PDB file of C-alpha atoms and ligand atoms in Angstrom:
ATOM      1  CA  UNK B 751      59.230-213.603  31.530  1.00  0.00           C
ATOM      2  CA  UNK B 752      63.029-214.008  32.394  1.00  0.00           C
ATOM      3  CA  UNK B 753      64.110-211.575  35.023  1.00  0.00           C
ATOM      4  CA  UNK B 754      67.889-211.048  34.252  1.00  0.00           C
ATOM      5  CA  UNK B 755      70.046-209.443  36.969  1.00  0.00           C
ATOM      6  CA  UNK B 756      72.418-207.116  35.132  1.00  0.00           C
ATOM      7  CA  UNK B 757      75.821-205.184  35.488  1.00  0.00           C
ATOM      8  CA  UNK B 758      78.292-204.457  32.846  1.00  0.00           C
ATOM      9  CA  UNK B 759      80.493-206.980  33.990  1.00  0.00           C
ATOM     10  CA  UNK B 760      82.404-210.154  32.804  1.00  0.00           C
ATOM     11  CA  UNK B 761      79.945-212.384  34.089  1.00  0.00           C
ATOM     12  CA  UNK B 762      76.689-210.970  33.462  1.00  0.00           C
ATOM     13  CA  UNK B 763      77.935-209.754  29.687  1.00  0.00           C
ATOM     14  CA  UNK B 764      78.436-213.686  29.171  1.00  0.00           C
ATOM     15  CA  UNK B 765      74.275-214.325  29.933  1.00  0.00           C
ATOM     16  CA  UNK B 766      73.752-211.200  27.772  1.00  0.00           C
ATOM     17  CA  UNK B 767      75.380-212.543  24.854  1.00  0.00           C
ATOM     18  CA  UNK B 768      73.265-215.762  25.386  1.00  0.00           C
ATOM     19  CA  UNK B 769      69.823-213.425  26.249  1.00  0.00           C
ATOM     20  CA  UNK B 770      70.745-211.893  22.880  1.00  0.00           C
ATOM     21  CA  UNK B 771      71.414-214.883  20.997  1.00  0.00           C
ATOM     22  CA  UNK B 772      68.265-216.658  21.781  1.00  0.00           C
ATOM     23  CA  UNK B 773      66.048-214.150  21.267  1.00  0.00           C
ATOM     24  CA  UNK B 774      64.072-215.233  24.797  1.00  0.00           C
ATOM     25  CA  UNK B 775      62.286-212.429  26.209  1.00  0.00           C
ATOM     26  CA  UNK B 776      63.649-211.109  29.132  1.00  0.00           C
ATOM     27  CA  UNK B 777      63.556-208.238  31.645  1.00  0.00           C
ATOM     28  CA  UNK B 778      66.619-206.542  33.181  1.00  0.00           C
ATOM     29  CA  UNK B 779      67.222-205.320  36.517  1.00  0.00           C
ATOM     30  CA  UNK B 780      70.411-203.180  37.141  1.00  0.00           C
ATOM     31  CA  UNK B 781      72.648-204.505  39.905  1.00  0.00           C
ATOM     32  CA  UNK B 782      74.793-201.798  41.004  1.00  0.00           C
ATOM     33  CA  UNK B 783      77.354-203.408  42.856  1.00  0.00           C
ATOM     34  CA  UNK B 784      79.534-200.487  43.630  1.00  0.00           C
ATOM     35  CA  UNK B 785      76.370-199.236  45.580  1.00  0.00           C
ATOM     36  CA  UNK B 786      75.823-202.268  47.361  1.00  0.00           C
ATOM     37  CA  UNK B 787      73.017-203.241  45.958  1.00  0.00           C
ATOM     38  CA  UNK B 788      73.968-207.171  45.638  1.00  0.00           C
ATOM     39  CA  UNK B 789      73.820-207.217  49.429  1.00  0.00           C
ATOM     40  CA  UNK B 790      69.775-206.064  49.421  1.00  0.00           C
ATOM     41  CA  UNK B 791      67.762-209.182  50.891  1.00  0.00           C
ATOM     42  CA  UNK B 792      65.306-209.331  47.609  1.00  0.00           C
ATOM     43  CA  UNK B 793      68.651-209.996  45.338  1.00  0.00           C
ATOM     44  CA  UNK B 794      70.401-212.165  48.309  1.00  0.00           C
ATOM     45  CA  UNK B 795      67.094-214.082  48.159  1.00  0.00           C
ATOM     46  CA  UNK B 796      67.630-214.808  44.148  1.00  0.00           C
ATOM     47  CA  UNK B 797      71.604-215.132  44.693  1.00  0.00           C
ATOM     48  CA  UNK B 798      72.750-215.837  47.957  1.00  0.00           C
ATOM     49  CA  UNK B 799      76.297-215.192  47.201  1.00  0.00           C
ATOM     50  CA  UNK B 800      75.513-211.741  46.908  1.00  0.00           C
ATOM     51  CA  UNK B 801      76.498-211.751  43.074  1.00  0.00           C
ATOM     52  CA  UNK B 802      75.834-211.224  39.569  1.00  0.00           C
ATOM     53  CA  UNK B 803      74.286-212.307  37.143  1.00  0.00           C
ATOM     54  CA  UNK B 804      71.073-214.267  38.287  1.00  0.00           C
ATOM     55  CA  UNK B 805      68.075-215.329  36.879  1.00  0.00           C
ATOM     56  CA  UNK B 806      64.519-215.725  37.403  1.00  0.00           C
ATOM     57  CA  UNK B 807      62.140-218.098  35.427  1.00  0.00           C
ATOM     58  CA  UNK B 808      58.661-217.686  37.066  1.00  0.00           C
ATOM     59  CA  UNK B 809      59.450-219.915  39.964  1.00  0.00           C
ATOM     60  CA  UNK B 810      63.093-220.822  39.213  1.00  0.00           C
ATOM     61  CA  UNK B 811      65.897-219.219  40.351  1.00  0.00           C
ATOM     62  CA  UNK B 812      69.446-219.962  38.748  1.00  0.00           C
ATOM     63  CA  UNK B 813      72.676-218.130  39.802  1.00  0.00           C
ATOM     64  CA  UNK B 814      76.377-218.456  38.881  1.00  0.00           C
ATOM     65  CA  UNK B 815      77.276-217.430  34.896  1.00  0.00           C
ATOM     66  CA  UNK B 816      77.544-221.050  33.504  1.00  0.00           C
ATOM     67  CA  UNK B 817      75.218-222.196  35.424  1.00  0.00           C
ATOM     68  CA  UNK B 818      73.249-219.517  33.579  1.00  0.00           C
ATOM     69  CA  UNK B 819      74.216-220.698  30.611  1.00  0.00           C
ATOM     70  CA  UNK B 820      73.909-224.658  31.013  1.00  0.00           C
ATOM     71  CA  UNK B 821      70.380-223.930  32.203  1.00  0.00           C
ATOM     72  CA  UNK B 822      68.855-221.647  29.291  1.00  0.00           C
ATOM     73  CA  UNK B 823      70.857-223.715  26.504  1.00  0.00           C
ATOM     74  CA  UNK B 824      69.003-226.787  27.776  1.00  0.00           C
ATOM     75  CA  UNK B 825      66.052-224.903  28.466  1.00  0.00           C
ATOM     76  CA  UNK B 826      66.211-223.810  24.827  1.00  0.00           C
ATOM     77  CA  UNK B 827      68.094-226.182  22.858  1.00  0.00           C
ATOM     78  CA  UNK B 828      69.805-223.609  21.750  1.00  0.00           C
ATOM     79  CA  UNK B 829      73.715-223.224  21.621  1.00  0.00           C
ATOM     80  CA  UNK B 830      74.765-227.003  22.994  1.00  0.00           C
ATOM     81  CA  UNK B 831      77.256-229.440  20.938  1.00  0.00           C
ATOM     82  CA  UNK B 832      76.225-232.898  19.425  1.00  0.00           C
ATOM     83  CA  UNK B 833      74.353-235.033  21.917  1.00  0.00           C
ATOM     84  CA  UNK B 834      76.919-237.295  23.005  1.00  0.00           C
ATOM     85  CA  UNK B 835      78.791-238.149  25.962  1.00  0.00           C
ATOM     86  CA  UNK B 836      81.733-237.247  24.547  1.00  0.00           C
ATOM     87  CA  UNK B 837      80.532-233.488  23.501  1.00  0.00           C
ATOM     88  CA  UNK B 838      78.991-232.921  26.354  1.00  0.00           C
ATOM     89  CA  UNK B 839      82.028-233.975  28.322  1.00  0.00           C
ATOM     90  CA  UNK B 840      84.025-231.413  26.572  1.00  0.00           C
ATOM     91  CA  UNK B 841      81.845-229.178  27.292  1.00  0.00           C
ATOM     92  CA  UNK B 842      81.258-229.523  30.705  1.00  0.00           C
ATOM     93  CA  UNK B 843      85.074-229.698  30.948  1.00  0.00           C
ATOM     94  CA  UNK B 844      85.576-226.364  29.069  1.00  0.00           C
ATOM     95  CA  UNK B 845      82.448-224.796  31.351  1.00  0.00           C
ATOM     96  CA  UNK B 846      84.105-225.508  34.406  1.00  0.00           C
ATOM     97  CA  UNK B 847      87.465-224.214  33.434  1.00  0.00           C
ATOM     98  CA  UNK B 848      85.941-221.270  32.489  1.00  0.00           C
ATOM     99  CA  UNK B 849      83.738-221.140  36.054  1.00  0.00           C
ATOM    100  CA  UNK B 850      87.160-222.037  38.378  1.00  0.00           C
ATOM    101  CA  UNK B 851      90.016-221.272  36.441  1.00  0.00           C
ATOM    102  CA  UNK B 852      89.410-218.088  33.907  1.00  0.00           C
ATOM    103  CA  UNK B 853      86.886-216.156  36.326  1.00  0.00           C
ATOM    104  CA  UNK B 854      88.747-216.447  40.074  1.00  0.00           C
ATOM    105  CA  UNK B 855      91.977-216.040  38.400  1.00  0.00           C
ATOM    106  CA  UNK B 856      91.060-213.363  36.415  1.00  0.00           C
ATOM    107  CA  UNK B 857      89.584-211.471  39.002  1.00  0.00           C
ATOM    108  CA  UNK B 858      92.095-211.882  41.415  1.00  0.00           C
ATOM    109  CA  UNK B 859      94.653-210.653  38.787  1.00  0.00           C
ATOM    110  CA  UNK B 860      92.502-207.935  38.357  1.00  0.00           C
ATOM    111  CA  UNK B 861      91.991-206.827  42.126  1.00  0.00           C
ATOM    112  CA  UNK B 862      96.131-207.287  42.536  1.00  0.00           C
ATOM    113  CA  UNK B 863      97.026-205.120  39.451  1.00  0.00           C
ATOM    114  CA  UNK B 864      94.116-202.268  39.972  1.00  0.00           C
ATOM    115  CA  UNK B 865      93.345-202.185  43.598  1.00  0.00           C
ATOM    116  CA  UNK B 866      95.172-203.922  46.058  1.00  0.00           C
ATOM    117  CA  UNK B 867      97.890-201.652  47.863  1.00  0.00           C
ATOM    118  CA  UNK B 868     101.218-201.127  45.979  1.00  0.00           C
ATOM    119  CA  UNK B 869     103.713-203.372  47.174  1.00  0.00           C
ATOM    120  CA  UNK B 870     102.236-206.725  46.935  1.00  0.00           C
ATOM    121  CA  UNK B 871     104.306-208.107  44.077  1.00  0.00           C
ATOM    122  CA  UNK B 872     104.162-211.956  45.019  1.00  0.00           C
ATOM    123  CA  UNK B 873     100.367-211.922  44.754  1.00  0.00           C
ATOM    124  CA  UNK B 874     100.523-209.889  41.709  1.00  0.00           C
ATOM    125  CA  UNK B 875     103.098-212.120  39.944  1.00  0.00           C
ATOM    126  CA  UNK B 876     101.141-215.388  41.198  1.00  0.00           C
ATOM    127  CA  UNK B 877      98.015-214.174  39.850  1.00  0.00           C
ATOM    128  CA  UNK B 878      99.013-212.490  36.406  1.00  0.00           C
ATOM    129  CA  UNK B 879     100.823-215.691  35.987  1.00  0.00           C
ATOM    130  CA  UNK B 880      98.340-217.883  36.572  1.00  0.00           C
ATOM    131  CA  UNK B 881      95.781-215.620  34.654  1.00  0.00           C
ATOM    132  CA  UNK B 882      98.053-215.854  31.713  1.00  0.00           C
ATOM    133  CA  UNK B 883      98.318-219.423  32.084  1.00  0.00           C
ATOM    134  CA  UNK B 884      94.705-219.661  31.804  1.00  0.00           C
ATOM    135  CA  UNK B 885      94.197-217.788  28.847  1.00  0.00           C
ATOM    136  CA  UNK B 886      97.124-219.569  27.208  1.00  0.00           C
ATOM    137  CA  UNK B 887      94.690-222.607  27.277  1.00  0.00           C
ATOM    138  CA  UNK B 888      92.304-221.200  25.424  1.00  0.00           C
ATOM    139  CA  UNK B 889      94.798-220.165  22.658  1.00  0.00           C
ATOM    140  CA  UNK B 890      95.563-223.701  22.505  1.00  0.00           C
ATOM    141  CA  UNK B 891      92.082-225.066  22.378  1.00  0.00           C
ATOM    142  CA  UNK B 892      91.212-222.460  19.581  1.00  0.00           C
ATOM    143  CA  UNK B 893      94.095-223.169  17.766  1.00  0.00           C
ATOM    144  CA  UNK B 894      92.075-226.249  16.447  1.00  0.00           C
ATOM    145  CA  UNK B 895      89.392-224.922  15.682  1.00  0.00           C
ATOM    146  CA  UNK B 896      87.473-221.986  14.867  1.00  0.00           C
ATOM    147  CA  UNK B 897      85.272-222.255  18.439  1.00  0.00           C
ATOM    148  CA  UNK B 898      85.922-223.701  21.777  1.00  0.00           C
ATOM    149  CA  UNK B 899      84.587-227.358  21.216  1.00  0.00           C
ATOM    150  CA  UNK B 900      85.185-226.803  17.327  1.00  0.00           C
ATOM    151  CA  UNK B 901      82.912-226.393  14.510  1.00  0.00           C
ATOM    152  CA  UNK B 902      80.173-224.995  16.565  1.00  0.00           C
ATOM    153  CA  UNK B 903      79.100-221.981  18.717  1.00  0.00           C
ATOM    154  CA  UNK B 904      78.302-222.827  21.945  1.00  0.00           C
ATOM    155  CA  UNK B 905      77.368-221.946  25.544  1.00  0.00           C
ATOM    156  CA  UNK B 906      81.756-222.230  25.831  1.00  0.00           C
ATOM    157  CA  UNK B 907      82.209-219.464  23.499  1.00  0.00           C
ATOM    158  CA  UNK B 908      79.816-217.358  25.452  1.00  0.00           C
ATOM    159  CA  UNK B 909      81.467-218.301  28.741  1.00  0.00           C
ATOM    160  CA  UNK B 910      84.786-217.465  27.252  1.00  0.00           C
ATOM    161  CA  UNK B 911      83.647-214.437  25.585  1.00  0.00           C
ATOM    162  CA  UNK B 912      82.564-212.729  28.745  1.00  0.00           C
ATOM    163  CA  UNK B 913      85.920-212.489  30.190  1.00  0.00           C
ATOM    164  CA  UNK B 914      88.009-212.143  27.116  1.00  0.00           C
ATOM    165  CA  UNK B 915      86.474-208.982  26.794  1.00  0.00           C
ATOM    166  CA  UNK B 916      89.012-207.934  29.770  1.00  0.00           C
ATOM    167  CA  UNK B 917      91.984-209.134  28.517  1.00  0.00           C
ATOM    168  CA  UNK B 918      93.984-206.077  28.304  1.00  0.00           C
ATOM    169  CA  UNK B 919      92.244-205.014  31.762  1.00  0.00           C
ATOM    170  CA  UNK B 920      93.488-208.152  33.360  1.00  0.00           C
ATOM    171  CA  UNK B 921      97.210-208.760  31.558  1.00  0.00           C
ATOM    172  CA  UNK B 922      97.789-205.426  30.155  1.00  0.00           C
ATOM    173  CA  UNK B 923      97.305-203.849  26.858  1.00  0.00           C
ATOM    174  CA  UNK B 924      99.658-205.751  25.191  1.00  0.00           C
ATOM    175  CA  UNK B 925      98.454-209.212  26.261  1.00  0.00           C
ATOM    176  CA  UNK B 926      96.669-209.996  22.984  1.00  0.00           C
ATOM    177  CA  UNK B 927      99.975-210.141  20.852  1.00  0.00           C
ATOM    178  CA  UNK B 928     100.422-213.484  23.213  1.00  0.00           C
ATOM    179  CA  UNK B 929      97.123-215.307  21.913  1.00  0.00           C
ATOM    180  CA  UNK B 930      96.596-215.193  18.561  1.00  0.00           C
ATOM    181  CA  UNK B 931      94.272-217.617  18.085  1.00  0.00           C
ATOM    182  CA  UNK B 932      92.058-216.229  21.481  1.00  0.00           C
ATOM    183  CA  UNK B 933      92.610-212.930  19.431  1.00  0.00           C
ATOM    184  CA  UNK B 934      91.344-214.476  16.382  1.00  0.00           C
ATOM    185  CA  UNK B 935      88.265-216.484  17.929  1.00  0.00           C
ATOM    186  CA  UNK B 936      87.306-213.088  19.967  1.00  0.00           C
ATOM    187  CA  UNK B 937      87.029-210.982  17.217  1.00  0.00           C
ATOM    188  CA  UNK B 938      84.482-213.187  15.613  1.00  0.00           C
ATOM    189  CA  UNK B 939      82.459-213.693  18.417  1.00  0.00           C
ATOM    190  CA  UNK B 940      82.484-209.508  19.249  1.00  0.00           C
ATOM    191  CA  UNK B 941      81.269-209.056  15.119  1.00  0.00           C
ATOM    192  CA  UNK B 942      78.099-211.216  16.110  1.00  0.00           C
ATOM    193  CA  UNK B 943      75.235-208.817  15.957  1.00  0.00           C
ATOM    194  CA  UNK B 944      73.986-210.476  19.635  1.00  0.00           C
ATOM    195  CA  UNK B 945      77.483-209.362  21.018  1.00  0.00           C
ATOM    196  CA  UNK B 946      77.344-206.371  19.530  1.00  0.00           C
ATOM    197  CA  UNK B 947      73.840-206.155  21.826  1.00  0.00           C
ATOM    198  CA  UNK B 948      74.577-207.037  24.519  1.00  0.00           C
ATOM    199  CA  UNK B 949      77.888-204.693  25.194  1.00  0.00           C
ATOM    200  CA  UNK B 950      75.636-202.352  23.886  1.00  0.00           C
ATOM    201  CA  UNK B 951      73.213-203.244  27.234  1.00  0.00           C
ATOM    202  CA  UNK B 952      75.670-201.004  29.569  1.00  0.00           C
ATOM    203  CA  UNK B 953      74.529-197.408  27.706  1.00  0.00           C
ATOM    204  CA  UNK B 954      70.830-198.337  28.548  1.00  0.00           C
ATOM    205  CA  UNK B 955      71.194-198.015  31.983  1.00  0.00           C
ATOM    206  CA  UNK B 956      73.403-195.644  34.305  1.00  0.00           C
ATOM    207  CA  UNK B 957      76.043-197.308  36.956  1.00  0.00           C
ATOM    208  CA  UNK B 958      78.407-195.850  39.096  1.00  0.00           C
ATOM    209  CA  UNK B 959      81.606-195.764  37.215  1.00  0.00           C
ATOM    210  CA  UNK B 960      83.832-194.449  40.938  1.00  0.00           C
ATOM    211  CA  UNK B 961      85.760-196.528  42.932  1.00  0.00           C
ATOM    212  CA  UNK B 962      85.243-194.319  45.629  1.00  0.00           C
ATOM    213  CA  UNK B 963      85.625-195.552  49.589  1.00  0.00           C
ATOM    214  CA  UNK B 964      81.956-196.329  49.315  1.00  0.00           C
ATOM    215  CA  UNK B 965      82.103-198.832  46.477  1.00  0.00           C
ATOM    216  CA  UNK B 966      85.427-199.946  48.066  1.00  0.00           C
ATOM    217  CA  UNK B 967      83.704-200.925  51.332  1.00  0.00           C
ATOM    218  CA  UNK B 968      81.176-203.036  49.324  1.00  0.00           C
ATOM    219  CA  UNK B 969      83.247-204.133  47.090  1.00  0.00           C
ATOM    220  CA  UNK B 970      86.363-205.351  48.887  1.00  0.00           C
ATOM    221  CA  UNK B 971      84.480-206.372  52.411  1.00  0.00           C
ATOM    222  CA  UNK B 972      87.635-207.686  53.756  1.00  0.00           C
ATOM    223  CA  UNK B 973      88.772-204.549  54.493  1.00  0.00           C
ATOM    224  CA  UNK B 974      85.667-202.628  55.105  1.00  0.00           C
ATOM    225  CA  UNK B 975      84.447-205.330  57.861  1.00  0.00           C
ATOM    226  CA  UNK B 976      81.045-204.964  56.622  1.00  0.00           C
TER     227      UNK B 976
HETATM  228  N1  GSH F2007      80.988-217.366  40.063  1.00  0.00           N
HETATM  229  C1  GSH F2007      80.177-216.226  39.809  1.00  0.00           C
HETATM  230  C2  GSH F2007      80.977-214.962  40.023  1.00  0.00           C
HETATM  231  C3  GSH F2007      80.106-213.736  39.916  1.00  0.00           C
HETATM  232  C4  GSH F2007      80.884-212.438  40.125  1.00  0.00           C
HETATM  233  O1  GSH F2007      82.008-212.425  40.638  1.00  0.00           O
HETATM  234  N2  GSH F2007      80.234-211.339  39.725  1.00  0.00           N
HETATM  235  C5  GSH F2007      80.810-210.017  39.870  1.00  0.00           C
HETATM  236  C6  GSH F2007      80.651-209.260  38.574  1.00  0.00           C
HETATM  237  S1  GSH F2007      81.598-210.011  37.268  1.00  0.00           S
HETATM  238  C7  GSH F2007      80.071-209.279  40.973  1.00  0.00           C
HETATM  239  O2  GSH F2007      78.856-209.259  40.995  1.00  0.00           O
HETATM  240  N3  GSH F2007      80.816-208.659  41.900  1.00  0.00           N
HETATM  241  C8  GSH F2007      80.243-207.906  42.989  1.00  0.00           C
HETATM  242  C9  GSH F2007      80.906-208.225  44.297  1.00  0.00           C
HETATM  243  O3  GSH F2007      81.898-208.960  44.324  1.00  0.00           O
HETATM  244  O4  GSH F2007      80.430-207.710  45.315  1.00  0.00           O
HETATM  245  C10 GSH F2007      79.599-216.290  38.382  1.00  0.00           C
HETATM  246  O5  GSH F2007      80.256-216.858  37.510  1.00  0.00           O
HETATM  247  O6  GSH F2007      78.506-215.761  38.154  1.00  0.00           O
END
């Protein structure tokens, strides 16, 4: 049985959707990350990065969100684009974007607009900017198609889909009226009864909603020293 390191969060929410999709059996275990408990040695063990999501397949371990993904889709069968070497370079391409560009940037734009000390406004310009930029990209892809490598759901959309979900959070609540197509593509993917599941995952469990000083200090380590 698939062990499936949860928290309600862009990344996991992406291996949720796939979890969901598939209809693999799998078991979760809560991750709360504002308690620190990425850092315990049996999850550092599965993830050494001290993250989430991971997985567990009997004696595999697979961490990192597309990596997720790339690994139960082949694993599966399930949710990949025509087998050719030109699908599965736009995939790969679109996977990697998503894994260097849409998460970092994202979450940097995040930390500088929601919890970084007031006052920083050239590292909150450079990453809302660059966040925007990212998203923009995805407006243009969709704008050719109905998903991100075209006729088909795949593994991209749920990469995608993960983060879009923060759109507002990250750019502000008027950031959709900028992507119409992302706005389009998102609301098709969030009507799927699987995504409907798997945001529905976060009212099964109980996590600590506070950024307190404690979740700070695991949370933002450079400042804690931990
Ligand atoms: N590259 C990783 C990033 C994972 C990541 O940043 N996960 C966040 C939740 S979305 C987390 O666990 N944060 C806890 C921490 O930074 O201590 C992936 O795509 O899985």
């Amino acid at each position: 049985m698939i062990k499936f390191y949860y928290n309600p969060s862009p990344n996991p929410v992406k291996v949720a959707l796939f979890l969901e999709e598939s209809g693999l059996p799998y078991d979760i275990v809560p991750v709360d990350t504002r308690k620190g408990e990425q850092f315990a040695p049996s999850f550092v063990a599965i993830n050494p990065n001290s993250k989430t999501p991971a997985i567990t397949d009997g004696d595999v371990r697979v961490f990192d969100s597309n990596a997720i993904l790339l690994y139960l889709a082949e694993k599966t069968g399930k949710f990949l684009p025509e087998n050719t070497l030109k699908a599965r370079g736009e995939m790969l391409s679109w996977l990697m974007f998503i894994a260097s560009g849409i998460g970092p940037y994202s979450g940097q734009a995040v930390h500088f607009k929601h919890h970084a000390p007031k006052g920083l406004d050239y590292a909150l310009e450079r990453y809302q900017f660059e966040a925007r930029r990212h998203y923009g990209l995805l407006d243009g892809q969709l704008a050719v198609g109905p998903y991100m490598l075209g006729a088909t759901y795949t593994i991209v959309d749920m990469a995608a889909w993960g983060w879009c979900r923060a759109v507002p959070f990250v750019l502000g609540d008027d950031a959709w009226a900028s992507f119409p197509n992302l706005k389009r593509w998102f609301d098709l993917v969030s009507a799927r009864p699987a995504a409907v599941r798997a945001n529905a995952l976060k009212d099964k469990y109980t996590f600590k909603a506070d950024m307190d000083a404690d979740a700070r200090s695991h949370m933002f380590r450079h400042v804690s020293g931990a």
